[in-house]
mmCIF file of C-alpha atoms in Angstrom:
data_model
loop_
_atom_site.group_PDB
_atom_site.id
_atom_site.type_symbol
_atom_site.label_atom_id
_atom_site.label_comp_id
_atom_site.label_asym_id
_atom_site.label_seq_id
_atom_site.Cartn_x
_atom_site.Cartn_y
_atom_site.Cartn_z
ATOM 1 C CA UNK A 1 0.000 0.000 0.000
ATOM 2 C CA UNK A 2 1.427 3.442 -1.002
ATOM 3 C CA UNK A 3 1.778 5.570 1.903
ATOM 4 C CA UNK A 4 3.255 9.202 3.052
ATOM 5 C CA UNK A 5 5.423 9.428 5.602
ATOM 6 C CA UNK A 6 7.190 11.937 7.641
ATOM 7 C CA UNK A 7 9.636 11.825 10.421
ATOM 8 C CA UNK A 8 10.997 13.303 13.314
ATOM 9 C CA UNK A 9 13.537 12.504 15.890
ATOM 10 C CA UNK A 10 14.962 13.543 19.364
ATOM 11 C CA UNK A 11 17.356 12.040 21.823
ATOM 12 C CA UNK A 12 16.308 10.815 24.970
ATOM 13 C CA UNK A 13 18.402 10.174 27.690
ATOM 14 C CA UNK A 14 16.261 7.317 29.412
ATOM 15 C CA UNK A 15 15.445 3.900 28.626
ATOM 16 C CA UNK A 16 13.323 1.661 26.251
ATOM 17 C CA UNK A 17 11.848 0.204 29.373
ATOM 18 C CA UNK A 18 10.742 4.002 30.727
ATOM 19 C CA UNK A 19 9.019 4.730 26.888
ATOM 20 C CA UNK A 20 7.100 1.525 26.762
ATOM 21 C CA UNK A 21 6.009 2.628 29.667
ATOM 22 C CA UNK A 22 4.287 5.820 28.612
ATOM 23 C CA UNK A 23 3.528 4.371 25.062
ATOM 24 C CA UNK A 24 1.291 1.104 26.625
ATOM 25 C CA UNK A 25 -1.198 3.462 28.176
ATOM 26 C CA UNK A 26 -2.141 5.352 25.134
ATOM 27 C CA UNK A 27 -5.181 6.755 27.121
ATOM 28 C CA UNK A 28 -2.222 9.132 29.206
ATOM 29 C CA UNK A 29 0.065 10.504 26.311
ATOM 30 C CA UNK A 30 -2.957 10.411 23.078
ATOM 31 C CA UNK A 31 -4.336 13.625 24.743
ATOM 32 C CA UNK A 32 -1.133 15.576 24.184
ATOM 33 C CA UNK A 33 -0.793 14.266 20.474
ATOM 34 C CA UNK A 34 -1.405 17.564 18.181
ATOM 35 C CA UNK A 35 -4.788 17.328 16.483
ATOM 36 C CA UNK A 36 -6.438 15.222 18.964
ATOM 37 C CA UNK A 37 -9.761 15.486 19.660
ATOM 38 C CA UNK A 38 -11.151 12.497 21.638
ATOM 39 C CA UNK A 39 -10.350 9.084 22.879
ATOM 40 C CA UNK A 40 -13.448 6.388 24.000
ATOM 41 C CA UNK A 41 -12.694 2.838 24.410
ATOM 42 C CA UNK A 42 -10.675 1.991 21.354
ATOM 43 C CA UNK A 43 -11.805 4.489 19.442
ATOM 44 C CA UNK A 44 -9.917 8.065 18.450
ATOM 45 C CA UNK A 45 -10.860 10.848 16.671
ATOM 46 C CA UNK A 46 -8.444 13.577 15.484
ATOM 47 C CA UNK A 47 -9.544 16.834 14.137
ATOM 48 C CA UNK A 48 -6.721 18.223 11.542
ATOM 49 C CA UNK A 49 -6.885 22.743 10.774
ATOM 50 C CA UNK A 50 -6.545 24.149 7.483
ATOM 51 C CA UNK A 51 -7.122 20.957 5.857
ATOM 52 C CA UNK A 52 -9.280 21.283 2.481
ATOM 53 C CA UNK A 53 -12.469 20.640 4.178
ATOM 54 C CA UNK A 54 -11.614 21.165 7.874
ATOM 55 C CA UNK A 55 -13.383 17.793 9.257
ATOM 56 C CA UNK A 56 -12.052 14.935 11.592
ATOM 57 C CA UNK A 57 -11.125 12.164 11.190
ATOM 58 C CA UNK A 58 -12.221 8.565 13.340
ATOM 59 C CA UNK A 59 -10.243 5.777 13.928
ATOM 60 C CA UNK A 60 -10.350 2.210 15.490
ATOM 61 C CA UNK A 61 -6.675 2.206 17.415
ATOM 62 C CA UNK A 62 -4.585 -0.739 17.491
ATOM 63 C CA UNK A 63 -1.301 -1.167 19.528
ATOM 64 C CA UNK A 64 1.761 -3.239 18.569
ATOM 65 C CA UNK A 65 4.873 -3.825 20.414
ATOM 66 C CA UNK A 66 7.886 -5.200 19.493
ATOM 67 C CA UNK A 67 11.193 -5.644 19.907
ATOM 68 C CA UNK A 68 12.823 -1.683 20.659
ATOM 69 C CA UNK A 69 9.545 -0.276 18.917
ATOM 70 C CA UNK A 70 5.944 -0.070 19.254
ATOM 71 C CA UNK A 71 3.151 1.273 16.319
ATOM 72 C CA UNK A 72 -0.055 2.853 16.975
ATOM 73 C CA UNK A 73 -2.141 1.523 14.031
ATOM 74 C CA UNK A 74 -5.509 3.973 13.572
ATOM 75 C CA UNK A 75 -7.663 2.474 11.122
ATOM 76 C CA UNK A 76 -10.349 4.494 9.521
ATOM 77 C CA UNK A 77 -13.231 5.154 6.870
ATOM 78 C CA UNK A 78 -11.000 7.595 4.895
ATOM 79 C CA UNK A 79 -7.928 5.740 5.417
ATOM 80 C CA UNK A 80 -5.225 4.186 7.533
ATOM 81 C CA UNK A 81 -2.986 6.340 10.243
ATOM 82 C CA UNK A 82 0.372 4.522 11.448
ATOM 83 C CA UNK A 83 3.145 5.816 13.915
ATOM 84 C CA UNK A 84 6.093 4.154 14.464
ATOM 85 C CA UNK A 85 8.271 4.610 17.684
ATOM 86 C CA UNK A 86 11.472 3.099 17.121
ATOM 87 C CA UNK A 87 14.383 3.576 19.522
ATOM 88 C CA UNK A 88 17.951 3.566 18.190
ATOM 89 C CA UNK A 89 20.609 3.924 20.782
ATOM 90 C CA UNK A 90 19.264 6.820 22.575
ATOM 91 C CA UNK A 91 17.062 8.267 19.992
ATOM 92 C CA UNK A 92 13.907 8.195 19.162
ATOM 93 C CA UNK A 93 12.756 8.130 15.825
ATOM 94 C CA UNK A 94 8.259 8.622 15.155
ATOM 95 C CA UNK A 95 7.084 7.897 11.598
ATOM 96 C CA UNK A 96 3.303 9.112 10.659
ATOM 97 C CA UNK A 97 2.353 7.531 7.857
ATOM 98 C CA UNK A 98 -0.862 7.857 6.311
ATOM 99 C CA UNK A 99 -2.815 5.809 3.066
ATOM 100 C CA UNK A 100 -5.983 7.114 2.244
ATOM 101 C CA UNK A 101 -8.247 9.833 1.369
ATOM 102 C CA UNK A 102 -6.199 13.485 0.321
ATOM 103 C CA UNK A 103 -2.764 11.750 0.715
ATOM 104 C CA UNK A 104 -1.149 14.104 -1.609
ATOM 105 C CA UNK A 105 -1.842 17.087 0.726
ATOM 106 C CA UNK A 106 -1.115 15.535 4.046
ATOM 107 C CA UNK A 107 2.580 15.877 3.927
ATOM 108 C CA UNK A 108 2.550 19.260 6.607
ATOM 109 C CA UNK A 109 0.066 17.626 8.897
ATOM 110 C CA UNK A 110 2.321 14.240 8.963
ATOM 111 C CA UNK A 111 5.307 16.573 9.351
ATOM 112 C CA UNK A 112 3.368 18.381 12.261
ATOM 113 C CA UNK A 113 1.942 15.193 13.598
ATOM 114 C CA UNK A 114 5.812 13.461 13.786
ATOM 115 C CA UNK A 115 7.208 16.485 15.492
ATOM 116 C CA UNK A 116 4.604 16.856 17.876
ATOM 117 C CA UNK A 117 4.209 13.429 19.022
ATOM 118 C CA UNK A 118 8.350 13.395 19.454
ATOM 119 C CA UNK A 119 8.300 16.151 21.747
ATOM 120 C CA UNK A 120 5.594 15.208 23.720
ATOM 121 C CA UNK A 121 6.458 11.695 24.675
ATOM 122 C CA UNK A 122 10.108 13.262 24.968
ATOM 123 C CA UNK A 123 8.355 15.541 27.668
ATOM 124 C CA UNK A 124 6.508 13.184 29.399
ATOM 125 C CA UNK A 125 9.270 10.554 29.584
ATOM 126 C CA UNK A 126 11.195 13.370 31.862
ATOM 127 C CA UNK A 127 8.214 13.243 33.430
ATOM 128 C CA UNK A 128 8.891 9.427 35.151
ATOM 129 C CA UNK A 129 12.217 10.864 36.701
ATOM 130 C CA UNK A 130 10.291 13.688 38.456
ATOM 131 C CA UNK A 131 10.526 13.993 42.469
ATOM 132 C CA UNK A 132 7.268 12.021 43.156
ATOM 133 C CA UNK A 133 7.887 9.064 45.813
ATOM 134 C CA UNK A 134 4.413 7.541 45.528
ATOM 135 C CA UNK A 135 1.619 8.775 43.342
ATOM 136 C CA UNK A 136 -1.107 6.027 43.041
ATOM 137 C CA UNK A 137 -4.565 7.636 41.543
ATOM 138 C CA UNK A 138 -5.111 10.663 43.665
ATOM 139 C CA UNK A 139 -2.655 10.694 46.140
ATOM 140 C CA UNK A 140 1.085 10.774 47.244
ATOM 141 C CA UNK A 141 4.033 12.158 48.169
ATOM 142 C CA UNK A 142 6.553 14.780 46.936
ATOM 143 C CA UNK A 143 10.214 15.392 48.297
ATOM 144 C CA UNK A 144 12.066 18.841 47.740
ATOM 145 C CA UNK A 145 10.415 20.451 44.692
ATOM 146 C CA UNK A 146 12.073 22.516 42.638
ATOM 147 C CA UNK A 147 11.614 25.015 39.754
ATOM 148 C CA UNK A 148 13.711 22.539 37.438
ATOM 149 C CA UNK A 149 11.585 19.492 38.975
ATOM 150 C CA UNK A 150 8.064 20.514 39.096
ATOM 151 C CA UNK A 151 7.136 21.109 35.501
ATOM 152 C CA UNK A 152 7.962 16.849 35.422
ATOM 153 C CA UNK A 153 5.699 16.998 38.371
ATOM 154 C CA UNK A 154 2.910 18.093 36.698
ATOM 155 C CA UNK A 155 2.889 16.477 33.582
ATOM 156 C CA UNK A 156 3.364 13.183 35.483
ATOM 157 C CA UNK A 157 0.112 14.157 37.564
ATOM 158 C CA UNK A 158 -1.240 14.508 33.831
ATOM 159 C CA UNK A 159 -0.106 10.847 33.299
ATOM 160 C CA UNK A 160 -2.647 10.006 35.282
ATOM 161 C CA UNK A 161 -5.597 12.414 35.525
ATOM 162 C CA UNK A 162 -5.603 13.739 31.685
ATOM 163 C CA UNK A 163 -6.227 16.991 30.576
ATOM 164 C CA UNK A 164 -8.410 18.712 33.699
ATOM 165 C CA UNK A 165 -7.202 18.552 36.857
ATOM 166 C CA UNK A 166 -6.642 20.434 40.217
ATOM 167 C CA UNK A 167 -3.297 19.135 42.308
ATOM 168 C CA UNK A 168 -3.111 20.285 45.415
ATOM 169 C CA UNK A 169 -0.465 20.460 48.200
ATOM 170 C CA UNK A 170 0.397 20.301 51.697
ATOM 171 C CA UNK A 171 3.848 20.408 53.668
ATOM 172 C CA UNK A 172 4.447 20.270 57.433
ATOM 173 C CA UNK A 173 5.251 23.582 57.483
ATOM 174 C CA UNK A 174 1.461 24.508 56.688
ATOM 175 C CA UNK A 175 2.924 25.741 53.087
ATOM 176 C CA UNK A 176 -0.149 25.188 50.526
ATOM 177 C CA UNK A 177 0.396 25.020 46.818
ATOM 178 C CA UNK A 178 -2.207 24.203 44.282
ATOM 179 C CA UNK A 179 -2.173 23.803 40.364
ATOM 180 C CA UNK A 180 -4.884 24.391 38.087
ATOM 181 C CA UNK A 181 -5.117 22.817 34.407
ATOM 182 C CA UNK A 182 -7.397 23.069 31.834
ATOM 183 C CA UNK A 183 -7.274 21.411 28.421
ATOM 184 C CA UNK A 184 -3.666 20.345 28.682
ATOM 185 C CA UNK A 185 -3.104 23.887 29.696
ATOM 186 C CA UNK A 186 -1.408 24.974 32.982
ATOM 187 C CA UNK A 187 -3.967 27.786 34.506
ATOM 188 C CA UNK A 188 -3.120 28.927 37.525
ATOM 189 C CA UNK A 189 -0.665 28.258 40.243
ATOM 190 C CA UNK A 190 -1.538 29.119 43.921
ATOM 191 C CA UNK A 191 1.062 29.050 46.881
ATOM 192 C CA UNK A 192 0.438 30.135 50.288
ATOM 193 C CA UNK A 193 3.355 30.425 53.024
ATOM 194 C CA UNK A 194 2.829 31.569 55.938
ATOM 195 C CA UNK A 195 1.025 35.250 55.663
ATOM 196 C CA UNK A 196 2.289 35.403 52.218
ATOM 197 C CA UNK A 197 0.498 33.799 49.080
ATOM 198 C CA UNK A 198 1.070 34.460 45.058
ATOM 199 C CA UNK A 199 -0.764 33.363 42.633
ATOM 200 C CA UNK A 200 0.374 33.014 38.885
ATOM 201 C CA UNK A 201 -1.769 33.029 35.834
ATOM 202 C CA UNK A 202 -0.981 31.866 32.914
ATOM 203 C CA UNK A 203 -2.309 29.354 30.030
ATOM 204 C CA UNK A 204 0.802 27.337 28.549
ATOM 205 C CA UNK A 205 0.474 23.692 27.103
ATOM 206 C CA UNK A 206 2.216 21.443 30.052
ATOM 207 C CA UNK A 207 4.421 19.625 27.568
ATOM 208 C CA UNK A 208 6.335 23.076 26.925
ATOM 209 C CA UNK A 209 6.212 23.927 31.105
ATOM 210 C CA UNK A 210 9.913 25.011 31.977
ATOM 211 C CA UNK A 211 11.523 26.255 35.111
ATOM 212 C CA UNK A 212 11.460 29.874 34.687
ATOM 213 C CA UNK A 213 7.147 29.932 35.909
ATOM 214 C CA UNK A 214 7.725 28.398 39.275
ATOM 215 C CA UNK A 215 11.118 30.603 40.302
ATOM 216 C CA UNK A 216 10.692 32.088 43.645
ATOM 217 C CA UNK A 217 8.078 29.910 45.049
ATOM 218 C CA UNK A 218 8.813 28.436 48.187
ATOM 219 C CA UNK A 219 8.927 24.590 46.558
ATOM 220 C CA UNK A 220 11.775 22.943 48.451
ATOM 221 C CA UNK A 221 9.661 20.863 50.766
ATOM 222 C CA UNK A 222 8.058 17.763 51.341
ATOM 223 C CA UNK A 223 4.335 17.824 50.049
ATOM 224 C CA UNK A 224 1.172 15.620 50.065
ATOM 225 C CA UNK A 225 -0.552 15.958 47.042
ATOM 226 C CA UNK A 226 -3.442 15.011 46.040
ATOM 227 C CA UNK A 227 -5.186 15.504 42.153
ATOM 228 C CA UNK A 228 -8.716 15.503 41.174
ATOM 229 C CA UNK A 229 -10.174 15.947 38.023
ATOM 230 C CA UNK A 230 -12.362 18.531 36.837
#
């Protein structure tokens, strides 16, 4: 079957073990994909902008795994999605392929689609190294965060919540923090010390979070957390 493909790659300093991980539970990581738009029981839909008649596209999603690689098969009425995840030394290479309807303009979206899911399973695989001691559903435990450590924190919270979620934080100090996102989307961050609380608004995608949002906070404590969604 004639297909096209596009490609995308980024190195990753972890292990095949930590991305099968994070690529078994496609449920977690689909809703940071670009173009997704909804995933119920085996089925996904993606909706793709700017394409020549702007609709979605639904797919029946079928996982493979195999030796240092694992491919996301999405089979639909208008044609067949693949992406390949294949780990040389400590890269990681994603193909998007796609057979079907308009396959002669869907280079950009492949292109788009590649890059995208690369950087967001490259983000969430930091993710699994980030200070949590126990997290299990709603609850756990965080050690010392940090403005480096706690955009991991979140997006592993995301791991398992999804997009909509409030996490919310308590050290023995009586220092309350709490974290608001929306639609993949950190919201608002809320931190209370003593007499003193800040609050920080903002709406940035989680899987580009960096350090520089959470200087200044008084992080670099011991927390319970706990996560609900909304």
């Amino acid at each position: 079957m004639k297909m096209k493909s596009k490609s995308f790659e980024v190195e990753l300093p972890y292990s095949w073990e930590t991305l099968l991980l994070i690529l078994s539970e496609p449920e977690k990581t689909l809703p940071f994909f670009p173009y997704f738009e909804k995933f119920e029981g085996n089925r996904v839909k993606f909706k793709v902008p700017r394409f020549i008649f702007n609709f979605g596209y639904e797919f029946e999603l079928d996982v493979g795994i195999g030796k240092d690689e694992v491919i996301y098969t999405f089979t639909g009425d208008r044609g067949i999605l693949t992406v390949r995840f294949k780990m040389e030394g400590n890269r990681l290479k994603v193909t998007a392929s796609w057979a079907g309807f308009g396959e002669t303009f869907m280079g950009k979206p492949l292109e788009n689609f590649a890059r995208g899911i690369a950087e967001a399973i490259k983000e969430f695989c930091s993710s699994m190294a980030c200070p949590v001691v126990k997290f299990n559903g709603k609850e756990g435990e965080v050690e010392h965060i940090t403005p480096e450590t706690a955009p991991a924190l979140v997006r592993r919270v995301a791991m398992e919540m999804g997009k909509d979620f409030i996490l919310r934080g308590w050290s023995e100090d009586g220092t309350y923090l709490s974290i608001k996102v929306v639609d993949g989307n950190l919201k608002e961050i809320h931190v209370k010390h003593g007499l003193k609380e800040s609050t920080v608004e903002t709406d940035i995608p989680i899987v580009e979070l960096d350090s520089e949002l959470f200087k200044g906070l008084p992080l670099d404590r011991k927390f319970k957390i706990k996560a609900k969604r909304i």
